[in-house]
Amino acid sequence: MICTMSAAAVAVWLGTVVTILSRSHADRNVYPSAGVLFVHVLEREYFKGEFPPYPKAGDPSNDPITFNTNLKGYPDRPGWLRYIQRTPHSDGVLYGSPTAEHIGKPTVIEITAYNRRTFETARHNLVINIKAAEEFPLPYQAEFYIKNMNVEEMLASEVLGDFLGAVKNVWQPERLNAINITSALDRGGRVPLPINNLKEGVYVMVGADVPFSSCLREVESPHNQLRCSQEMEPVISCDKKFRAQFHIDWCKISLVDINKVVPVYVTRPEPGTGILPEFGEYKPPSESLKSRDYFSDFLVTLAVPSAVALVLFFILGYTMCCRREGVIQLVHHSSIQKSTKELRSMSKNREISWPLSTLPVFNPVSGEVVPPIHPDNYETTSMPLMQTQANLQNQITIPQQRPSGEDLKTAVL
């Protein structure tokens, strides 16, 4: 049966299909500052309403949703922007620190949500409008390494606020900003083992407008530097202000005063025109190729090694057959073979059995020699060293001595 549809019905049907497979949201605008940490959470609840509900009414919708983020028109994100989503049932996070060269240039990020149950998608654009900070960059920057945190845990506003509060309590600046957050895995760290609730670790860089406090500079003392070289924890007086929530590796702290940093200018060569120099017209090889003689190659490859091998064979034959030393070696080898053959022949012709501690070799009554266990043609070289009674199939039973009639009477009397 062939089904027919009108053009209007086809248009409506196609529009419905496209709407179900991919839905677009309106653009969202954010305004981060250059040199300040930017965090944007991709909430799963925001996209759940765009996907159809569960088949049964009233069931909680907990579809696995993943996100794909890229710069509009490009396959990846900008270099300063990172993305992380631990599981399909957790929110995704975009984070990074925009630089001064992006000020005034809107950055459009395409965000595509994939429903892993229904394989539907929803898409919207995130427009990042980077503005200049009041004081950029902050002159004093400190980077902390926190061992007991993952990057997505540190990006939470409550956790990051607690850390900045602890740093402000120690540093006492007027302005304090989080500049950047980096996972230890992005710095060459190893993935921790899934035991004892180990974390990946995270680097947090903060900036302030006042010099570093004495507590932060304690790690630069010779005593603490020696302890760090011996893989021991340094003694820091303000560590107790962080220890309750954050385990900081003070040996990896970095203190930078950008006012004292010597700028390095890299001289780049002048770009050329991009046009190759003139080398004239291309001249292909002629069609008539000259024949090549391979006889010399044959001599070098086969004839020369064969001749050398033949000479060595004649030298070895002359040494073994015509020289006195070679003849002596041949005679010695022949005598060894002859002696070995004679010993084997003698071992086959033995008239007694293989010696055993439990088997007599002669009859104790008549004195007759017991025949051998094995025949003369038995190969003794394959005989096991230790024989058992089960292996003695040809064992001869020795007759026991019977007392005579006179001896029996004497024994009775």
mmCIF file of C-alpha atoms in Angstrom:
data_model
loop_
_atom_site.group_PDB
_atom_site.id
_atom_site.type_symbol
_atom_site.label_atom_id
_atom_site.label_comp_id
_atom_site.label_asym_id
_atom_site.label_seq_id
_atom_site.Cartn_x
_atom_site.Cartn_y
_atom_site.Cartn_z
ATOM 1 C CA MET A 1 0.000 0.000 0.000
ATOM 2 C CA ILE A 2 1.332 3.441 -0.945
ATOM 3 C CA CYS A 3 0.611 6.376 1.356
ATOM 4 C CA THR A 4 0.235 9.874 -0.067
ATOM 5 C CA MET A 5 0.529 13.166 1.821
ATOM 6 C CA SER A 6 -0.157 16.698 0.750
ATOM 7 C CA ALA A 7 2.624 19.273 0.568
ATOM 8 C CA ALA A 8 1.301 21.163 3.595
ATOM 9 C CA ALA A 9 1.135 17.981 5.645
ATOM 10 C CA VAL A 10 4.698 17.105 4.650
ATOM 11 C CA ALA A 11 5.918 20.563 5.676
ATOM 12 C CA VAL A 12 4.184 20.313 9.039
ATOM 13 C CA TRP A 13 5.583 16.810 9.595
ATOM 14 C CA LEU A 14 9.124 17.846 8.727
ATOM 15 C CA GLY A 15 8.909 20.881 10.991
ATOM 16 C CA THR A 16 7.712 18.716 13.847
ATOM 17 C CA VAL A 17 10.601 16.270 13.374
ATOM 18 C CA VAL A 18 13.200 19.017 13.274
ATOM 19 C CA THR A 19 11.735 20.614 16.371
ATOM 20 C CA ILE A 20 11.881 17.346 18.308
ATOM 21 C CA LEU A 21 15.402 16.429 17.241
ATOM 22 C CA SER A 22 17.025 19.776 17.909
ATOM 23 C CA ARG A 23 15.733 22.773 19.803
ATOM 24 C CA SER A 24 17.490 26.117 20.090
ATOM 25 C CA HIS A 25 17.383 28.515 22.997
ATOM 26 C CA ALA A 26 17.838 32.244 22.931
ATOM 27 C CA ASP A 27 21.358 33.568 23.373
ATOM 28 C CA ARG A 28 22.549 34.201 26.928
ATOM 29 C CA ASN A 29 24.992 37.012 27.618
ATOM 30 C CA VAL A 30 27.586 37.028 30.411
ATOM 31 C CA TYR A 31 30.086 39.762 31.256
ATOM 32 C CA PRO A 32 33.263 38.448 32.899
ATOM 33 C CA SER A 33 36.313 40.597 33.618
ATOM 34 C CA ALA A 34 39.760 40.029 32.171
ATOM 35 C CA GLY A 35 42.166 38.467 34.608
ATOM 36 C CA VAL A 36 39.367 37.210 36.901
ATOM 37 C CA LEU A 37 38.170 33.618 37.104
ATOM 38 C CA PHE A 38 35.053 32.990 34.999
ATOM 39 C CA VAL A 39 32.719 30.111 35.977
ATOM 40 C CA HIS A 40 29.504 29.193 34.152
ATOM 41 C CA VAL A 41 27.466 26.147 35.233
ATOM 42 C CA LEU A 42 25.524 24.179 32.618
ATOM 43 C CA GLU A 43 22.567 23.019 34.683
ATOM 44 C CA ARG A 44 20.811 19.838 33.636
ATOM 45 C CA GLU A 45 17.503 21.126 35.046
ATOM 46 C CA TYR A 46 17.655 23.991 32.564
ATOM 47 C CA PHE A 47 17.541 21.537 29.631
ATOM 48 C CA LYS A 48 15.220 18.868 31.040
ATOM 49 C CA GLY A 49 12.134 20.837 30.061
ATOM 50 C CA GLU A 50 13.164 20.692 26.411
ATOM 51 C CA PHE A 51 13.143 16.905 26.320
ATOM 52 C CA PRO A 52 9.979 14.746 26.408
ATOM 53 C CA PRO A 53 9.044 13.340 29.810
ATOM 54 C CA TYR A 54 9.242 9.733 30.869
ATOM 55 C CA PRO A 55 6.643 7.368 29.350
ATOM 56 C CA LYS A 56 4.842 7.039 32.678
ATOM 57 C CA ALA A 57 3.347 10.187 34.114
ATOM 58 C CA GLY A 58 4.655 11.084 37.542
ATOM 59 C CA ASP A 59 8.013 9.316 37.185
ATOM 60 C CA PRO A 60 10.971 11.532 38.039
ATOM 61 C CA SER A 61 12.955 12.552 34.983
ATOM 62 C CA ASN A 62 16.624 11.717 35.535
ATOM 63 C CA ASP A 63 17.843 11.311 31.976
ATOM 64 C CA PRO A 64 21.609 11.163 31.427
ATOM 65 C CA ILE A 65 22.546 14.415 29.718
ATOM 66 C CA THR A 66 25.964 15.348 28.351
ATOM 67 C CA PHE A 67 27.148 18.620 26.856
ATOM 68 C CA ASN A 68 29.349 19.598 23.957
ATOM 69 C CA THR A 69 30.849 23.081 23.878
ATOM 70 C CA ASN A 70 32.731 24.775 21.064
ATOM 71 C CA LEU A 71 33.473 28.207 19.683
ATOM 72 C CA LYS A 72 30.909 29.053 17.049
ATOM 73 C CA GLY A 73 32.263 28.095 13.660
ATOM 74 C CA TYR A 74 35.162 26.109 15.166
ATOM 75 C CA PRO A 75 35.452 22.555 16.491
ATOM 76 C CA ASP A 76 36.886 23.468 19.910
ATOM 77 C CA ARG A 77 36.714 26.109 22.610
ATOM 78 C CA PRO A 78 39.050 29.102 22.991
ATOM 79 C CA GLY A 79 42.391 28.351 24.583
ATOM 80 C CA TRP A 80 41.579 30.075 27.871
ATOM 81 C CA LEU A 81 38.229 28.278 28.370
ATOM 82 C CA ARG A 82 37.967 24.763 29.828
ATOM 83 C CA TYR A 83 35.022 22.429 30.344
ATOM 84 C CA ILE A 84 34.406 19.551 32.748
ATOM 85 C CA GLN A 85 31.515 17.202 33.484
ATOM 86 C CA ARG A 86 32.249 14.247 35.738
ATOM 87 C CA THR A 87 29.191 12.085 34.948
ATOM 88 C CA PRO A 88 26.102 12.357 32.677
ATOM 89 C CA HIS A 89 24.008 12.880 35.830
ATOM 90 C CA SER A 90 26.018 15.911 37.026
ATOM 91 C CA ASP A 91 26.122 19.494 35.785
ATOM 92 C CA GLY A 92 28.783 20.673 33.374
ATOM 93 C CA VAL A 93 31.032 23.627 34.138
ATOM 94 C CA LEU A 94 32.775 26.105 31.833
ATOM 95 C CA TYR A 95 35.647 27.892 33.539
ATOM 96 C CA GLY A 96 38.776 29.841 32.730
ATOM 97 C CA SER A 97 40.518 33.172 32.940
ATOM 98 C CA PRO A 98 40.092 35.509 29.944
ATOM 99 C CA THR A 99 43.084 37.577 28.945
ATOM 100 C CA ALA A 100 43.403 41.248 27.993
ATOM 101 C CA GLU A 101 43.542 40.496 24.254
ATOM 102 C CA HIS A 102 39.912 39.319 24.367
ATOM 103 C CA ILE A 103 38.546 42.568 25.807
ATOM 104 C CA GLY A 104 35.772 43.995 23.668
ATOM 105 C CA LYS A 105 35.530 40.897 21.453
ATOM 106 C CA PRO A 106 32.342 38.894 22.003
ATOM 107 C CA THR A 107 33.013 35.176 22.196
ATOM 108 C CA VAL A 108 30.083 32.979 21.142
ATOM 109 C CA ILE A 109 30.115 29.469 22.610
ATOM 110 C CA GLU A 110 27.730 26.884 21.176
ATOM 111 C CA ILE A 111 26.359 24.575 23.877
ATOM 112 C CA THR A 112 24.693 21.365 22.736
ATOM 113 C CA ALA A 113 22.934 19.116 25.247
ATOM 114 C CA TYR A 114 22.504 15.413 24.388
ATOM 115 C CA ASN A 115 19.830 13.304 26.018
ATOM 116 C CA ARG A 116 21.398 9.857 26.188
ATOM 117 C CA ARG A 117 18.008 8.146 26.692
ATOM 118 C CA THR A 118 16.106 9.593 23.752
ATOM 119 C CA PHE A 119 19.134 10.751 21.672
ATOM 120 C CA GLU A 120 17.609 14.202 21.264
ATOM 121 C CA THR A 121 19.519 17.443 21.366
ATOM 122 C CA ALA A 122 18.962 20.996 22.549
ATOM 123 C CA ARG A 123 21.225 23.883 21.704
ATOM 124 C CA HIS A 124 21.763 27.457 22.735
ATOM 125 C CA ASN A 125 24.536 30.040 22.456
ATOM 126 C CA LEU A 126 26.480 31.595 25.285
ATOM 127 C CA VAL A 127 27.846 35.043 24.431
ATOM 128 C CA ILE A 128 30.848 35.986 26.583
ATOM 129 C CA ASN A 129 31.459 39.742 26.599
ATOM 130 C CA ILE A 130 34.836 40.300 28.249
ATOM 131 C CA LYS A 131 35.300 43.658 29.895
ATOM 132 C CA ALA A 132 38.341 45.345 31.380
ATOM 133 C CA ALA A 133 38.978 45.016 35.112
ATOM 134 C CA GLU A 134 39.518 47.994 37.375
ATOM 135 C CA GLU A 135 43.094 46.994 38.110
ATOM 136 C CA PHE A 136 44.516 44.427 35.727
ATOM 137 C CA PRO A 137 46.548 42.534 36.466
ATOM 138 C CA LEU A 138 46.887 42.508 40.234
ATOM 139 C CA PRO A 139 50.600 42.900 41.051
ATOM 140 C CA TYR A 140 50.962 40.132 43.656
ATOM 141 C CA GLN A 141 49.894 36.635 42.662
ATOM 142 C CA ALA A 142 50.058 33.430 44.699
ATOM 143 C CA GLU A 143 49.293 29.935 43.473
ATOM 144 C CA PHE A 144 48.239 27.244 45.963
ATOM 145 C CA TYR A 145 48.099 23.498 45.412
ATOM 146 C CA ILE A 146 45.165 21.900 47.259
ATOM 147 C CA LYS A 147 45.507 18.122 47.564
ATOM 148 C CA ASN A 148 42.055 17.152 48.839
ATOM 149 C CA MET A 149 39.933 18.753 46.112
ATOM 150 C CA ASN A 150 38.834 18.025 42.563
ATOM 151 C CA VAL A 151 38.435 20.881 40.137
ATOM 152 C CA GLU A 152 34.615 20.646 39.954
ATOM 153 C CA GLU A 153 34.429 20.700 43.763
ATOM 154 C CA MET A 154 36.660 23.765 43.940
ATOM 155 C CA LEU A 155 34.587 25.593 41.307
ATOM 156 C CA ALA A 156 31.522 25.545 43.548
ATOM 157 C CA SER A 157 30.822 29.080 44.724
ATOM 158 C CA GLU A 158 30.575 28.100 48.404
ATOM 159 C CA VAL A 159 33.893 26.209 48.429
ATOM 160 C CA LEU A 160 35.730 28.874 46.437
ATOM 161 C CA GLY A 161 34.314 31.563 48.716
ATOM 162 C CA ASP A 162 35.540 29.698 51.810
ATOM 163 C CA PHE A 163 39.030 29.406 50.347
ATOM 164 C CA LEU A 164 39.225 33.082 49.397
ATOM 165 C CA GLY A 165 38.016 33.974 52.895
ATOM 166 C CA ALA A 166 40.840 31.916 54.445
ATOM 167 C CA VAL A 167 43.411 33.505 52.128
ATOM 168 C CA LYS A 168 42.093 36.986 52.919
ATOM 169 C CA ASN A 169 42.337 36.277 56.629
ATOM 170 C CA VAL A 170 46.025 35.361 56.202
ATOM 171 C CA TRP A 171 47.010 37.923 53.567
ATOM 172 C CA GLN A 172 44.864 40.910 54.658
ATOM 173 C CA PRO A 173 44.580 42.612 51.230
ATOM 174 C CA GLU A 174 42.133 45.289 50.151
ATOM 175 C CA ARG A 175 41.375 43.513 46.878
ATOM 176 C CA LEU A 176 41.542 39.777 46.372
ATOM 177 C CA ASN A 177 40.442 37.917 43.250
ATOM 178 C CA ALA A 178 40.628 34.347 42.081
ATOM 179 C CA ILE A 179 42.586 34.472 38.838
ATOM 180 C CA ASN A 180 42.556 30.885 37.627
ATOM 181 C CA ILE A 181 41.888 27.290 38.655
ATOM 182 C CA THR A 182 43.671 24.334 37.026
ATOM 183 C CA SER A 183 43.322 20.615 37.619
ATOM 184 C CA ALA A 184 46.494 18.810 38.619
ATOM 185 C CA LEU A 185 45.906 16.436 35.701
ATOM 186 C CA ASP A 186 46.444 19.363 33.323
ATOM 187 C CA ARG A 187 49.843 19.931 34.965
ATOM 188 C CA GLY A 188 51.043 16.388 34.376
ATOM 189 C CA GLY A 189 49.613 14.831 37.542
ATOM 190 C CA ARG A 190 48.523 11.203 37.708
ATOM 191 C CA VAL A 191 44.996 9.941 38.111
ATOM 192 C CA PRO A 192 44.661 8.868 41.780
ATOM 193 C CA LEU A 193 43.769 5.339 42.773
ATOM 194 C CA PRO A 194 40.115 4.828 43.783
ATOM 195 C CA ILE A 195 41.036 4.173 47.417
ATOM 196 C CA ASN A 196 40.834 6.211 50.598
ATOM 197 C CA ASN A 197 38.793 8.887 48.815
ATOM 198 C CA LEU A 198 41.872 10.283 47.048
ATOM 199 C CA LYS A 199 41.460 13.446 44.966
ATOM 200 C CA GLU A 200 43.143 14.674 41.814
ATOM 201 C CA GLY A 201 44.312 17.947 43.324
ATOM 202 C CA VAL A 202 43.804 21.467 42.031
ATOM 203 C CA TYR A 203 45.924 24.599 41.565
ATOM 204 C CA VAL A 204 44.271 27.884 42.581
ATOM 205 C CA MET A 205 45.855 31.210 41.651
ATOM 206 C CA VAL A 206 44.785 34.337 43.503
ATOM 207 C CA GLY A 207 45.881 37.942 43.141
ATOM 208 C CA ALA A 208 46.024 40.815 45.599
ATOM 209 C CA ASP A 209 47.060 44.459 45.698
ATOM 210 C CA VAL A 210 49.351 44.284 48.763
ATOM 211 C CA PRO A 211 52.666 42.443 49.257
ATOM 212 C CA PHE A 212 52.706 38.895 50.555
ATOM 213 C CA SER A 213 52.252 38.408 54.273
ATOM 214 C CA SER A 214 54.983 37.018 56.509
ATOM 215 C CA CYS A 215 53.066 33.757 56.858
ATOM 216 C CA LEU A 216 53.099 33.135 53.110
ATOM 217 C CA ARG A 217 56.827 33.894 52.949
ATOM 218 C CA GLU A 218 57.660 31.373 55.659
ATOM 219 C CA VAL A 219 57.956 28.701 52.994
ATOM 220 C CA GLU A 220 60.948 30.571 51.519
ATOM 221 C CA SER A 221 63.016 30.175 54.702
ATOM 222 C CA PRO A 222 66.102 27.908 54.430
ATOM 223 C CA HIS A 223 64.717 25.549 57.081
ATOM 224 C CA ASN A 224 61.474 24.965 55.186
ATOM 225 C CA GLN A 225 63.298 24.695 51.858
ATOM 226 C CA LEU A 226 65.439 21.944 53.373
ATOM 227 C CA ARG A 227 62.362 20.118 54.629
ATOM 228 C CA CYS A 228 60.786 20.370 51.178
ATOM 229 C CA SER A 229 63.925 18.944 49.561
ATOM 230 C CA GLN A 230 63.649 15.986 51.967
ATOM 231 C CA GLU A 231 59.962 15.524 51.066
ATOM 232 C CA MET A 232 58.838 16.655 54.497
ATOM 233 C CA GLU A 233 56.056 19.113 55.261
ATOM 234 C CA PRO A 234 57.303 22.625 56.043
ATOM 235 C CA VAL A 235 56.359 24.356 59.266
ATOM 236 C CA ILE A 236 53.842 27.107 58.393
ATOM 237 C CA SER A 237 52.224 29.042 61.230
ATOM 238 C CA CYS A 238 48.996 29.833 59.328
ATOM 239 C CA ASP A 239 48.400 26.329 58.017
ATOM 240 C CA LYS A 240 45.843 25.698 60.769
ATOM 241 C CA LYS A 241 43.573 28.320 59.202
ATOM 242 C CA PHE A 242 43.305 26.156 56.076
ATOM 243 C CA ARG A 243 43.665 22.646 57.511
ATOM 244 C CA ALA A 244 40.034 22.302 58.586
ATOM 245 C CA GLN A 245 38.831 22.259 54.946
ATOM 246 C CA PHE A 246 41.823 22.584 52.614
ATOM 247 C CA HIS A 247 45.012 20.518 52.687
ATOM 248 C CA ILE A 248 47.626 22.731 51.066
ATOM 249 C CA ASP A 249 50.989 21.473 49.825
ATOM 250 C CA TRP A 250 53.121 24.398 50.921
ATOM 251 C CA CYS A 251 56.174 23.093 49.056
ATOM 252 C CA LYS A 252 54.357 23.762 45.764
ATOM 253 C CA ILE A 253 53.204 27.297 46.555
ATOM 254 C CA SER A 254 54.293 29.928 44.038
ATOM 255 C CA LEU A 255 54.647 33.619 44.941
ATOM 256 C CA VAL A 256 55.080 36.032 42.020
ATOM 257 C CA ASP A 257 55.549 39.792 42.106
ATOM 258 C CA ILE A 258 54.898 40.881 38.544
ATOM 259 C CA ASN A 259 56.509 44.262 39.245
ATOM 260 C CA LYS A 260 59.859 42.482 39.528
ATOM 261 C CA VAL A 261 59.418 40.168 36.585
ATOM 262 C CA VAL A 262 61.715 41.075 33.730
ATOM 263 C CA PRO A 263 59.722 41.122 30.498
ATOM 264 C CA VAL A 264 61.076 38.948 27.728
ATOM 265 C CA TYR A 265 60.614 40.179 24.211
ATOM 266 C CA VAL A 266 60.750 37.589 21.494
ATOM 267 C CA THR A 267 61.974 38.895 18.173
ATOM 268 C CA ARG A 268 60.073 37.363 15.312
ATOM 269 C CA PRO A 269 61.475 37.249 11.803
ATOM 270 C CA GLU A 270 59.884 39.385 9.168
ATOM 271 C CA PRO A 271 57.268 37.391 7.281
ATOM 272 C CA GLY A 272 57.968 36.878 3.620
ATOM 273 C CA THR A 273 55.693 37.324 0.669
ATOM 274 C CA GLY A 274 54.658 33.673 0.686
ATOM 275 C CA ILE A 275 55.839 33.165 -2.910
ATOM 276 C CA LEU A 276 58.553 30.642 -3.707
ATOM 277 C CA PRO A 277 61.625 31.982 -5.535
ATOM 278 C CA GLU A 278 61.972 31.444 -9.272
ATOM 279 C CA PHE A 279 63.912 28.284 -10.197
ATOM 280 C CA GLY A 280 63.143 28.214 -13.899
ATOM 281 C CA GLU A 281 61.060 25.721 -15.809
ATOM 282 C CA TYR A 282 60.762 22.142 -14.638
ATOM 283 C CA LYS A 283 62.606 19.702 -16.883
ATOM 284 C CA PRO A 284 61.358 16.127 -16.595
ATOM 285 C CA PRO A 285 63.711 13.232 -17.411
ATOM 286 C CA SER A 286 63.917 12.086 -21.012
ATOM 287 C CA GLU A 287 61.716 9.251 -22.206
ATOM 288 C CA SER A 288 64.635 7.198 -23.542
ATOM 289 C CA LEU A 289 66.312 5.643 -20.500
ATOM 290 C CA LYS A 290 69.727 4.008 -20.811
ATOM 291 C CA SER A 291 70.008 0.276 -20.129
ATOM 292 C CA ARG A 292 71.901 -0.665 -17.026
ATOM 293 C CA ASP A 293 74.312 -3.578 -16.620
ATOM 294 C CA TYR A 294 73.637 -5.558 -13.431
ATOM 295 C CA PHE A 295 76.560 -8.007 -13.816
ATOM 296 C CA SER A 296 78.749 -6.072 -11.413
ATOM 297 C CA ASP A 297 75.956 -6.013 -8.857
ATOM 298 C CA PHE A 298 75.628 -9.788 -9.243
ATOM 299 C CA LEU A 299 79.334 -10.292 -8.589
ATOM 300 C CA VAL A 300 79.273 -8.145 -5.500
ATOM 301 C CA THR A 301 76.055 -9.698 -4.112
ATOM 302 C CA LEU A 302 76.483 -13.437 -4.846
ATOM 303 C CA ALA A 303 79.812 -14.366 -6.441
ATOM 304 C CA VAL A 304 82.131 -12.690 -3.953
ATOM 305 C CA PRO A 305 80.482 -14.197 -0.796
ATOM 306 C CA SER A 306 80.375 -17.635 -2.459
ATOM 307 C CA ALA A 307 84.064 -17.477 -3.333
ATOM 308 C CA VAL A 308 84.989 -16.468 0.202
ATOM 309 C CA ALA A 309 82.905 -19.344 1.638
ATOM 310 C CA LEU A 310 84.580 -21.853 -0.741
ATOM 311 C CA VAL A 311 88.059 -20.708 0.252
ATOM 312 C CA LEU A 312 87.213 -21.053 3.933
ATOM 313 C CA PHE A 313 85.845 -24.580 3.290
ATOM 314 C CA PHE A 314 89.116 -25.702 1.639
ATOM 315 C CA ILE A 315 91.175 -24.186 4.445
ATOM 316 C CA LEU A 316 89.123 -26.042 7.062
ATOM 317 C CA GLY A 317 89.371 -29.345 5.134
ATOM 318 C CA TYR A 318 93.124 -29.023 4.740
ATOM 319 C CA THR A 319 93.518 -28.245 8.445
ATOM 320 C CA MET A 320 91.428 -31.223 9.599
ATOM 321 C CA CYS A 321 92.661 -33.868 7.106
ATOM 322 C CA CYS A 322 96.174 -32.903 6.093
ATOM 323 C CA ARG A 323 97.648 -31.238 9.126
ATOM 324 C CA ARG A 324 98.974 -33.208 12.116
ATOM 325 C CA GLU A 325 96.771 -31.418 14.629
ATOM 326 C CA GLY A 326 93.639 -32.192 12.646
ATOM 327 C CA VAL A 327 94.515 -35.867 12.246
ATOM 328 C CA ILE A 328 95.134 -36.175 15.990
ATOM 329 C CA GLN A 329 91.723 -34.681 16.714
ATOM 330 C CA LEU A 330 90.023 -37.096 14.286
ATOM 331 C CA VAL A 331 91.792 -40.122 15.807
ATOM 332 C CA HIS A 332 90.922 -38.963 19.311
ATOM 333 C CA HIS A 333 87.279 -38.548 18.361
ATOM 334 C CA SER A 334 87.221 -41.998 16.708
ATOM 335 C CA SER A 335 88.719 -43.633 19.806
ATOM 336 C CA ILE A 336 86.093 -42.013 22.012
ATOM 337 C CA GLN A 337 83.310 -43.332 19.797
ATOM 338 C CA LYS A 338 84.837 -46.831 19.791
ATOM 339 C CA SER A 339 85.191 -46.915 23.584
ATOM 340 C CA THR A 340 81.621 -45.716 24.032
ATOM 341 C CA LYS A 341 80.310 -48.430 21.722
ATOM 342 C CA GLU A 342 82.295 -51.120 23.546
ATOM 343 C CA LEU A 343 80.997 -50.025 26.947
ATOM 344 C CA ARG A 344 77.430 -50.112 25.726
ATOM 345 C CA SER A 345 77.940 -53.629 24.299
ATOM 346 C CA MET A 346 79.391 -54.861 27.610
ATOM 347 C CA SER A 347 76.482 -53.418 29.571
ATOM 348 C CA LYS A 348 74.014 -55.352 27.405
ATOM 349 C CA ASN A 349 75.809 -58.673 27.872
ATOM 350 C CA ARG A 350 75.795 -58.655 31.658
ATOM 351 C CA GLU A 351 74.615 -61.962 33.209
ATOM 352 C CA ILE A 352 73.377 -60.510 36.510
ATOM 353 C CA SER A 353 70.379 -58.358 37.122
ATOM 354 C CA TRP A 354 70.354 -54.707 37.996
ATOM 355 C CA PRO A 355 71.653 -54.477 41.594
ATOM 356 C CA LEU A 356 68.923 -54.031 44.185
ATOM 357 C CA SER A 357 69.407 -54.105 47.937
ATOM 358 C CA THR A 358 66.317 -56.295 48.467
ATOM 359 C CA LEU A 359 67.075 -58.919 45.779
ATOM 360 C CA PRO A 360 69.826 -61.612 46.274
ATOM 361 C CA VAL A 361 72.026 -62.292 43.263
ATOM 362 C CA PHE A 362 72.296 -66.072 43.875
ATOM 363 C CA ASN A 363 70.336 -68.924 45.389
ATOM 364 C CA PRO A 364 71.381 -69.284 49.060
ATOM 365 C CA VAL A 365 70.633 -73.060 49.054
ATOM 366 C CA SER A 366 72.107 -74.297 45.813
ATOM 367 C CA GLY A 367 74.483 -71.452 45.099
ATOM 368 C CA GLU A 368 73.097 -71.154 41.597
ATOM 369 C CA VAL A 369 73.376 -67.746 39.993
ATOM 370 C CA VAL A 370 70.027 -66.118 39.470
ATOM 371 C CA PRO A 371 69.279 -65.372 35.794
ATOM 372 C CA PRO A 372 69.133 -61.706 34.871
ATOM 373 C CA ILE A 373 65.831 -59.911 35.204
ATOM 374 C CA HIS A 374 65.980 -58.523 31.667
ATOM 375 C CA PRO A 375 66.952 -60.331 28.485
ATOM 376 C CA ASP A 376 70.223 -59.711 26.752
ATOM 377 C CA ASN A 377 68.685 -57.470 24.130
ATOM 378 C CA TYR A 378 67.138 -55.140 26.746
ATOM 379 C CA GLU A 379 68.199 -51.525 26.374
ATOM 380 C CA THR A 380 69.683 -50.690 29.766
ATOM 381 C CA THR A 381 70.182 -47.015 28.922
ATOM 382 C CA SER A 382 66.438 -46.428 29.325
ATOM 383 C CA MET A 383 66.206 -48.337 32.619
ATOM 384 C CA PRO A 384 65.226 -46.094 35.572
ATOM 385 C CA LEU A 385 67.743 -45.700 38.365
ATOM 386 C CA MET A 386 65.212 -46.716 41.038
ATOM 387 C CA GLN A 387 63.101 -49.761 40.308
ATOM 388 C CA THR A 388 60.020 -50.807 42.161
ATOM 389 C CA GLN A 389 58.522 -54.236 42.698
ATOM 390 C CA ALA A 390 55.763 -53.355 40.245
ATOM 391 C CA ASN A 391 58.395 -52.939 37.506
ATOM 392 C CA LEU A 392 59.975 -56.325 38.140
ATOM 393 C CA GLN A 393 57.761 -58.385 35.877
ATOM 394 C CA ASN A 394 60.441 -61.015 35.244
ATOM 395 C CA GLN A 395 61.471 -61.351 38.873
ATOM 396 C CA ILE A 396 62.230 -65.008 39.724
ATOM 397 C CA THR A 397 60.878 -66.398 42.949
ATOM 398 C CA ILE A 398 63.693 -67.990 44.983
ATOM 399 C CA PRO A 399 62.688 -71.446 46.341
ATOM 400 C CA GLN A 400 62.741 -71.762 50.092
ATOM 401 C CA GLN A 401 64.816 -74.532 51.740
ATOM 402 C CA ARG A 402 62.624 -77.406 53.024
ATOM 403 C CA PRO A 403 63.830 -79.413 56.095
ATOM 404 C CA SER A 404 64.532 -83.155 55.506
ATOM 405 C CA GLY A 405 62.872 -85.994 57.397
ATOM 406 C CA GLU A 406 65.770 -86.559 59.843
ATOM 407 C CA ASP A 407 66.037 -82.896 60.559
ATOM 408 C CA LEU A 408 62.271 -82.829 61.167
ATOM 409 C CA LYS A 409 62.474 -85.662 63.697
ATOM 410 C CA THR A 410 65.375 -84.035 65.489
ATOM 411 C CA ALA A 411 63.399 -80.818 65.663
ATOM 412 C CA VAL A 412 60.388 -82.703 67.138
ATOM 413 C CA LEU A 413 62.499 -84.439 69.772
#
